[in-house]
Coordinates of C-alpha atoms and ligand atoms in Angstrom, one line a residue:
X1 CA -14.8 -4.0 18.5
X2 CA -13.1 -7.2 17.8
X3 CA -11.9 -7.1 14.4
X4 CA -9.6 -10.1 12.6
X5 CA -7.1 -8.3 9.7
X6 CA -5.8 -9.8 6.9
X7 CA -3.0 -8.8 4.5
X8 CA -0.3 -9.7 2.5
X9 CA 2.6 -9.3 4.6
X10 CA 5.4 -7.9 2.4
X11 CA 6.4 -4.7 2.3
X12 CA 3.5 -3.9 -0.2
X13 CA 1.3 -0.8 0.3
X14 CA -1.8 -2.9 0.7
X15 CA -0.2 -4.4 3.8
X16 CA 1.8 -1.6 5.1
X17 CA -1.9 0.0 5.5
X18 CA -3.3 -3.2 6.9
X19 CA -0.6 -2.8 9.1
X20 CA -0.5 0.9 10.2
X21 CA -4.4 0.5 10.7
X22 CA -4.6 -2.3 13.0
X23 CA -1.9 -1.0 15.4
X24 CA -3.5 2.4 15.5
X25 CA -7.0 0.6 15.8
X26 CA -5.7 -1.0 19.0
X27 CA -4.5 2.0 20.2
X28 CA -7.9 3.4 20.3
X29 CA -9.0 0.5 21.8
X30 CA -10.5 -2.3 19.3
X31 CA -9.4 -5.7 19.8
X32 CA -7.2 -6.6 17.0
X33 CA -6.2 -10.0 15.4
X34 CA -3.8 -10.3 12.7
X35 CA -4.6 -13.6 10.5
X36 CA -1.9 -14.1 8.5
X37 CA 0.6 -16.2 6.8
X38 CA 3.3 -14.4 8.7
X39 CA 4.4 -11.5 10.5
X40 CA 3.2 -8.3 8.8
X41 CA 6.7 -5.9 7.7
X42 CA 5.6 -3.0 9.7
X43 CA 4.4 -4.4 12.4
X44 CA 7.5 -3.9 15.1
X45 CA 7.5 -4.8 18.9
X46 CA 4.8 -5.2 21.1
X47 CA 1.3 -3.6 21.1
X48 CA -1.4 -3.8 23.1
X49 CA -4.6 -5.4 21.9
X50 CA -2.4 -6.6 18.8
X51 CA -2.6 -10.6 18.6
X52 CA -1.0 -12.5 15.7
X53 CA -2.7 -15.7 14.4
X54 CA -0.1 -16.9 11.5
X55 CA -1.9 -19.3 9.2
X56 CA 0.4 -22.9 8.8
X57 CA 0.7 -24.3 5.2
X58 CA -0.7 -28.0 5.0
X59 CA 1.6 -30.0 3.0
X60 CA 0.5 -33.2 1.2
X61 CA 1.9 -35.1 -1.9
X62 CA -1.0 -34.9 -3.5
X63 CA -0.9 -31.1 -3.6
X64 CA 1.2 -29.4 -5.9
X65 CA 1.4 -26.4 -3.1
X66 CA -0.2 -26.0 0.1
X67 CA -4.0 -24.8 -0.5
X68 CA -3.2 -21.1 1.5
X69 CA -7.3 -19.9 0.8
X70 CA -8.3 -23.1 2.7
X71 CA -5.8 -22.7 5.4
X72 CA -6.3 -19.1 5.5
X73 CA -10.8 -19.5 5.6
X74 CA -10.1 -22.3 8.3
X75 CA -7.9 -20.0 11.0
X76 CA -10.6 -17.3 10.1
X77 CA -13.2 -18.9 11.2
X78 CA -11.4 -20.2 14.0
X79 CA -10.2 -17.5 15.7
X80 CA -13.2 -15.5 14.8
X81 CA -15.6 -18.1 17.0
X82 CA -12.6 -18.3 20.1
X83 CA -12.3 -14.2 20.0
X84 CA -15.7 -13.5 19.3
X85 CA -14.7 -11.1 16.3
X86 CA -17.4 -8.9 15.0
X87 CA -15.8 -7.7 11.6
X88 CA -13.5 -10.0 9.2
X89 CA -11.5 -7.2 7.6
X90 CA -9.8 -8.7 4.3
X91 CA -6.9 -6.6 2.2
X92 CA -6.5 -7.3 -1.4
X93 CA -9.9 -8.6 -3.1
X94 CA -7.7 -12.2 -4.1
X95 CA -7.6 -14.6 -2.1
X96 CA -8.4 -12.6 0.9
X97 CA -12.2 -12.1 0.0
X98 CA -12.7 -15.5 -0.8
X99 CA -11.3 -16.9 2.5
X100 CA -13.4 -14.4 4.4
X101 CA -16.6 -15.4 2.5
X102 CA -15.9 -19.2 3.2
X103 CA -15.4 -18.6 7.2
X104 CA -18.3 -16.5 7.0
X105 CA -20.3 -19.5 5.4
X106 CA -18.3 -22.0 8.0
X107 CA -19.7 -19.4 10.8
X108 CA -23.1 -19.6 10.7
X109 CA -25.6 -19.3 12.3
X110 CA -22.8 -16.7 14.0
X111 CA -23.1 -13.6 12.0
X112 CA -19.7 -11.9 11.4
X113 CA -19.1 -8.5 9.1
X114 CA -17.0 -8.5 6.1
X115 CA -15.3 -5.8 4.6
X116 CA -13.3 -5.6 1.7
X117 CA -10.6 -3.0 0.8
X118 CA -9.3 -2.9 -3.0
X119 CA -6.0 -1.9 -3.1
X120 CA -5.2 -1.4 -6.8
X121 CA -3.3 -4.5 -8.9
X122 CA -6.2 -7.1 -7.1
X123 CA -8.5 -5.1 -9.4
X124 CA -6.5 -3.7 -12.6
X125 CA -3.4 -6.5 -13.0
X126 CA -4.9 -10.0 -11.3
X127 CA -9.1 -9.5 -10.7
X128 CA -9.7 -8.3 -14.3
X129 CA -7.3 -11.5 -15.6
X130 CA -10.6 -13.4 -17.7
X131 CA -9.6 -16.8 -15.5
X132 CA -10.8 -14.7 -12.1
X133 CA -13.2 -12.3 -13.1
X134 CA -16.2 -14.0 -12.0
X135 CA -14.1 -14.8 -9.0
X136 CA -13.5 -11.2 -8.1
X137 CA -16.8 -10.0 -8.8
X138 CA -18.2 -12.8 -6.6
X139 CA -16.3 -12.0 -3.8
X140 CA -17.2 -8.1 -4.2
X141 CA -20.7 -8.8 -3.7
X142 CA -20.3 -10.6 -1.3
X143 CA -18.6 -8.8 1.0
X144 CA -21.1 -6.4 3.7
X145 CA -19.2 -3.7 3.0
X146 CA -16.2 -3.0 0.3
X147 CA -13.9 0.1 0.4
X148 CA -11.4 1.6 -2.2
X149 CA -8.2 3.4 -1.6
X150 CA -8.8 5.8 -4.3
X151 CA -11.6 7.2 -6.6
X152 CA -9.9 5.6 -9.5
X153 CA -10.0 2.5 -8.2
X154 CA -13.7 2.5 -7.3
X155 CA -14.9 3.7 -10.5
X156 CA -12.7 0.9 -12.3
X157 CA -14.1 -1.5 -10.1
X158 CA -17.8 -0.6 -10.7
X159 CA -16.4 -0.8 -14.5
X160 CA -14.8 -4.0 -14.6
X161 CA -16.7 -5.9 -13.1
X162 CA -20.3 -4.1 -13.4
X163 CA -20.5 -5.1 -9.0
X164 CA -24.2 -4.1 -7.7
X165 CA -23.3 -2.9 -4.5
X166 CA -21.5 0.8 -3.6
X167 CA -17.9 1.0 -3.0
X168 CA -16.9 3.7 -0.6
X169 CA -13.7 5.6 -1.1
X170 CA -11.3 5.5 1.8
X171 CA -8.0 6.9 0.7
X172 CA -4.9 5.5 2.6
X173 CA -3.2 7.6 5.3
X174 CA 0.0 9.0 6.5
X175 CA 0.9 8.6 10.3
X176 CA 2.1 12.5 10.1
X177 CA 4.0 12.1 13.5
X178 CA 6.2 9.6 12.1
X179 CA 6.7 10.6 9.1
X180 CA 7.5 13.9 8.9
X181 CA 10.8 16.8 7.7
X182 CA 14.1 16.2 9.8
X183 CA 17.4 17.3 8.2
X184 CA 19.9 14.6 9.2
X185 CA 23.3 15.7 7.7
X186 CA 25.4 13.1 9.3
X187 CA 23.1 10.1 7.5
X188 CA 22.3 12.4 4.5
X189 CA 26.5 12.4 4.2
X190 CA 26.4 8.6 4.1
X191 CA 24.8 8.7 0.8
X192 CA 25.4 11.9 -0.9
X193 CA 28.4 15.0 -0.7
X194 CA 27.0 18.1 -0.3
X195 CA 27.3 19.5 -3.7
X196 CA 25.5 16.2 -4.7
X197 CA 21.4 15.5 -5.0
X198 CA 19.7 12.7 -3.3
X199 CA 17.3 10.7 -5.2
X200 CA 15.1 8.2 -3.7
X201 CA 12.9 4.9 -5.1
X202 CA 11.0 2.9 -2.8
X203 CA 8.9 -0.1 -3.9
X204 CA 8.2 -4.1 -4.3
X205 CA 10.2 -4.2 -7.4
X206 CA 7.7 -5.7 -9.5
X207 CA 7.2 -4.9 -13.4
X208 CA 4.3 -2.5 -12.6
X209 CA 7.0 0.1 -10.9
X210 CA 8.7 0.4 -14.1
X211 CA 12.0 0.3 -13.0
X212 CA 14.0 0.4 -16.6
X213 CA 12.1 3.9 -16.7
X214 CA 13.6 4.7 -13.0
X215 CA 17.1 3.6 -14.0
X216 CA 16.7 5.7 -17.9
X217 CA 15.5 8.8 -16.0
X218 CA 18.5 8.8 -13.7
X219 CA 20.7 8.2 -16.0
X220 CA 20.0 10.9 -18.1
X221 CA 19.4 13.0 -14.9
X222 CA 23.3 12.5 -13.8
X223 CA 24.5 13.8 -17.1
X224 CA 23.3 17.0 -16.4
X225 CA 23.3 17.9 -12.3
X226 CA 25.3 15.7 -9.9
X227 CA 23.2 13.2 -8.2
X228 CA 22.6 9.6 -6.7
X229 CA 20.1 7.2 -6.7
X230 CA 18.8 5.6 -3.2
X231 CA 17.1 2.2 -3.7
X232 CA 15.0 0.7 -1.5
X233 CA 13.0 -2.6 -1.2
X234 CA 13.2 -5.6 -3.0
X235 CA 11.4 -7.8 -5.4
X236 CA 11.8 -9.6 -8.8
X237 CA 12.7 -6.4 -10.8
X238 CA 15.9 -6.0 -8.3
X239 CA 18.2 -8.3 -10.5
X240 CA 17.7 -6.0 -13.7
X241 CA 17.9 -2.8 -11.7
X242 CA 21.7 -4.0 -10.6
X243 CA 22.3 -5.2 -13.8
X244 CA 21.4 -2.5 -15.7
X245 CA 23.2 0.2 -13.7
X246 CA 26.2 -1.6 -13.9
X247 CA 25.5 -1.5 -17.5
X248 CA 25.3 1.8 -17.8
X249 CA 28.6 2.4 -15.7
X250 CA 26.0 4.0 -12.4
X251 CA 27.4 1.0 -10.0
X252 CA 29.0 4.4 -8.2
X253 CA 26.1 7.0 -7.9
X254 CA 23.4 4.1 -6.7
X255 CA 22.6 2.0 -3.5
X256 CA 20.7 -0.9 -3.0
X257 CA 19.8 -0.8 0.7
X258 CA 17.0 -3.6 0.0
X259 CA 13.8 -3.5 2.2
X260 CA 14.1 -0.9 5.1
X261 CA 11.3 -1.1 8.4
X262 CA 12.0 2.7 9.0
X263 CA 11.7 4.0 5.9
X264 CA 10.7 7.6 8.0
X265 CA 14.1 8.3 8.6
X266 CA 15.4 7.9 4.6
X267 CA 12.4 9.6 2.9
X268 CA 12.9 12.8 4.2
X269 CA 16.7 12.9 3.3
X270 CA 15.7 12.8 -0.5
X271 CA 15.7 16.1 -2.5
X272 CA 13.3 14.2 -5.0
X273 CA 11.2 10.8 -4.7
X274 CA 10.7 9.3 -8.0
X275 CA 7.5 6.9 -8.7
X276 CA 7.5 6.2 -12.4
X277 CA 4.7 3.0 -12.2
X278 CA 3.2 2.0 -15.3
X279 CA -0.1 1.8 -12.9
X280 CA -0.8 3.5 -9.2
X281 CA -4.3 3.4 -7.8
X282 CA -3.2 5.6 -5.2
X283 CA 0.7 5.7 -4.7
X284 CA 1.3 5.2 -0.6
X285 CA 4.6 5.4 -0.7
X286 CA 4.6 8.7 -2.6
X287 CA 2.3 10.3 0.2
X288 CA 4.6 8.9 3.1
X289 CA 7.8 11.0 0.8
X290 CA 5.3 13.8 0.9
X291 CA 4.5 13.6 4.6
X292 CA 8.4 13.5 5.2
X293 CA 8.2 17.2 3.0
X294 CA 9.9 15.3 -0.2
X295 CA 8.9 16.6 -3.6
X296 CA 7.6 13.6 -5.2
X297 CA 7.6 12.9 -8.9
X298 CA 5.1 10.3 -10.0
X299 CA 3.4 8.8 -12.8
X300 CA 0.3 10.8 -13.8
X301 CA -1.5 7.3 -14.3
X302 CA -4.3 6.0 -12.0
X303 CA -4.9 7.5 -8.8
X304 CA -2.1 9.7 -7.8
X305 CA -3.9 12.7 -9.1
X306 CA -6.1 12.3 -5.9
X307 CA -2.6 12.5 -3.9
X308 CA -0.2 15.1 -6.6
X309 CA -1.6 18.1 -7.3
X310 CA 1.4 18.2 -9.9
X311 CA 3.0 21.9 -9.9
X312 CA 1.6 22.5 -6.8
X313 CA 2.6 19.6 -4.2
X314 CA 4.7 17.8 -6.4
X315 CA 4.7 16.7 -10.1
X316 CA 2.9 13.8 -12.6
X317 CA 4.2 12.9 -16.1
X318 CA 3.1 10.5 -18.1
X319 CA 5.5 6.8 -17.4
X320 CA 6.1 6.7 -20.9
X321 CA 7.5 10.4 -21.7
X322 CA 11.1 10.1 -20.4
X323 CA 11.8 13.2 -21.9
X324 CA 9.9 15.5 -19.5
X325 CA 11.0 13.2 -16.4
X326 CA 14.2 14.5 -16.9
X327 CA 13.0 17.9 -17.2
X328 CA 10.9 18.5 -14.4
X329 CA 13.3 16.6 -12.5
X330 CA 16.4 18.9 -13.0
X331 CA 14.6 22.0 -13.4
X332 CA 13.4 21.3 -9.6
X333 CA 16.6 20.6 -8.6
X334 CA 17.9 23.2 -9.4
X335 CA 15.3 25.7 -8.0
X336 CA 15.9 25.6 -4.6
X337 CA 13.1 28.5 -4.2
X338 CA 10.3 27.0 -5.7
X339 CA 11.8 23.5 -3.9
X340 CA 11.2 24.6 -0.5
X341 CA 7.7 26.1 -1.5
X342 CA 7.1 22.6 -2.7
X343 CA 8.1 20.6 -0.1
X344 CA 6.1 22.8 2.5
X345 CA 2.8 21.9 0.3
X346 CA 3.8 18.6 0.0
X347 CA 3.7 18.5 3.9
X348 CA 0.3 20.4 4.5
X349 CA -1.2 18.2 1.7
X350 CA -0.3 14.7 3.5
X351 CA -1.2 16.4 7.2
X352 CA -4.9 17.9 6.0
X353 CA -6.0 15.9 3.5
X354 CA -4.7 12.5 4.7
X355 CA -4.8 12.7 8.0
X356 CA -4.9 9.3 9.9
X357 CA -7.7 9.7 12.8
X358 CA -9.9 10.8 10.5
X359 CA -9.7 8.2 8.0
X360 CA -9.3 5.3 10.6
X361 CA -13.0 7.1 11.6
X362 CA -14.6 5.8 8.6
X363 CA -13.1 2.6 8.8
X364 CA -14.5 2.0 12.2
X365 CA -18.1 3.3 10.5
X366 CA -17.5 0.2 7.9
X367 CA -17.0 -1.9 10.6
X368 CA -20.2 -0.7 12.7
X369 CA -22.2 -0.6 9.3
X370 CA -20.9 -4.4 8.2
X371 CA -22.0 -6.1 11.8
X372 CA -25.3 -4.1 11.3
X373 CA -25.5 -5.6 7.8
X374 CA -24.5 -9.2 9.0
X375 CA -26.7 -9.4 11.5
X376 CA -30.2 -8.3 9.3
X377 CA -29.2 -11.0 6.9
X378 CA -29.2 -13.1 10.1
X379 CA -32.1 -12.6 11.0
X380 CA -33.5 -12.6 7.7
X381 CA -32.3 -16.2 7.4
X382 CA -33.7 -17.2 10.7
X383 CA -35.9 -20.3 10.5
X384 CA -39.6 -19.3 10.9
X385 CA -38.9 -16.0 9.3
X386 CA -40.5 -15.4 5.5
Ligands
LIG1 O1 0.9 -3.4 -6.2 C1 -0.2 -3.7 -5.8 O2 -1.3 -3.5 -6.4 C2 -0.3 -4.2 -4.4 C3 -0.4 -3.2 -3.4 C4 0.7 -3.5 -2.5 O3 0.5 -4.3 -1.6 O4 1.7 -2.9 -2.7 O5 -0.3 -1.8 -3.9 C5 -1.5 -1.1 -4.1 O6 -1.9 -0.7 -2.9 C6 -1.3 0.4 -2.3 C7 -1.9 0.6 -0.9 O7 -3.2 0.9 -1.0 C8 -1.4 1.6 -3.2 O8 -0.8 2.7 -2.6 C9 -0.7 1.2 -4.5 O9 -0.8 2.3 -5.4 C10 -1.3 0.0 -5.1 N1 -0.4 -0.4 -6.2 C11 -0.8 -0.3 -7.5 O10 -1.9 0.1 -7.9 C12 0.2 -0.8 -8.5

């Protein structure tokens, strides 16, 4: 198949998915055409079938900012008629959906498939904002086919915006051969002596993550075991993480190594991942620590109860009780038994429950079910046909 992608390109989840799907959609064979405003983050080197169309910003005085959706609908539709494309895959319902449904529109009488993934904040934080409801909803409907990266996230869809078309669950996956357990002592010893725990944050630094939680928990954390704090990405949080830690006299026991492209090769070096989000409709990141065999400990909010089976695979707590962060947190620490037993579960959890092929399987089912679906309303519209 021939299928355009589009995604925010930051080192978000939504377009490290994107991302990780396209390349291994190429590799089994599908035509692939990024349309984007630039370069996807995980997107590295060469791959076959992969072919970047970056959208160019059209300046004019009159404009306070360049109109992106327009840009965005116009390179759609272009490079879907000079590629042929069958399917228009759009990720993050805003703007995304709307561009796709105005190349769509531009397309005709060429019938082209449109699917829709919902990635979490699109729905809960910027679609249910009053001003873009009917926006969202809109662009929902009209979509052929819509997927949702958690169960969560479908039934709050259906709920906010009361959309009269089915949303199929697809939950995000884990490329298990790259990330996966490797003691590295040498790089481990860059961060952390050996009497000394390794705790790891990885996000986009935006309010959602609640870092001043993050930074609390890990202070109160180092009063009782001896630990550091690995920080990775970047984002408008970052200013308030540096200053608080220095605030609270932590400059020492935390790094800042800002947005990483291999994050496979720090995950597994942490002894705990913490994810303390006010909101996470399904928690990627948390799965790729898992995948690596990290004990991840996550907010219990959203859908990362479809991902931690907490006490099991790892552990959930509420973003708001600080108190039993810290607990969990140091009683894991220090149980190296019941550490190891976690780690191995967090392992076979992200290897059979999230495993890649099959997941990119019902994506390609989307896609065959969207060009179906495009092509009936096609036909349908056909002049001559009642
Ligand atoms: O923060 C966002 O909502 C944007 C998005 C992103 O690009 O980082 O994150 C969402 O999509 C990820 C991939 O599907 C999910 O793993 C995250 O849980 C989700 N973030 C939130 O719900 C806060």
């Amino acid at each position: 198949m021939r299928v355009g992608i589009t995604c925010h390109t930051g080192s978000g989840g939504s377009g490290v998915l994107a991302t990780e799907l396209g390349v291994r959609l190429a590799e089994r064979g599908h035509e692939v055409h990024f349309i984007t405003r630039e370069t996807p983050f995980r997107l590295r080197g060469y791959v076959e079938n992969v072919f970047l169309h970056q959208v160019e910003a059209v300046y004019y005085p009159l404009f306070q900012e360049p109109p992106h959706t327009l840009s965005l609908a116009a390179k759609m539709a272009k490079v879907a008629l000079s590629y042929s494309l069958d399917v228009l895959h759009v990720h993050y319902a805003i703007p995304h959906a709307v561009s796709a449904y105005l190349a769509k529109q531009m397309l005709q009488p060429h019938p082209i498939g449109v699917v829709t993934t919902l990635h979490g904040t699109d729905i809960t934080l910027v679609g249910n904002q009053p001003d873009f409801q009917g926006i969202t909803r809109f662009c929902i409907d009209a979509s052929d086919r819509v997927t949702a990266v958690s169960g969560f996230l479908r039934d709050e869809t259906l709920r906010t915006f009361q959309v009269q078309r089915g949303v199929r669950v697809i939950h995000n996956f884990v490329d298990c051969e790259r990330f996966h357990p490797t003691s590295n002592p040498e790089l481990r010893r860059r961060f952390v002596a050996d009497d000394e725990f390794l705790l790891m944050h990885a996000s986009n630094f935006r309010p959602v993550k609640n870092i001043r939680t993050l930074i609390e928990v890990f202070s109160r954390i180092e009063r009782q075991v001896r630990a550091r704090l690995v920080l990775i990405g970047e984002g408008p949080d970052l200013t308030f993480a540096q200053t608080r830690i220095a605030e609270l006299g932590l400059s020492d026991r935390v790094v800042f190594l800002g947005n990483q492209e291999c994050i496979e090769e720090l995950l597994p070096l942490a002894d705990l991942f913490l994810l303390p989000s006010h909101h996470e409709s399904f928690g990627l990141v948390a799965l790729e620590a898992m995948a690596c065999g990290t004990v991840v400990l996550a907010s219990s909010v959203g859908g990362t109860s479809e991902v931690v089976d907490s006490g099991r695979n790892g552990f959930l707590c509420a973003p708001t009780e600080v108190e039993r962060w810290v607990g969990t947190a140091v009683g894991i620490l220090q149980d190296p038994a019941r550490r190891a037993q976690m780690q191995l579960a967090a392992r076979e959890t992200a290897s059979e429950r999230f495993c890649r092929e099959r997941l990119i399987e019902e994506y390609e089912e989307e896609y065959a079910a969207a060009v179906r679906q495009a092509a009936a309303a096609h036909v349908d519209s056909t002049p001559g046909r009642s």
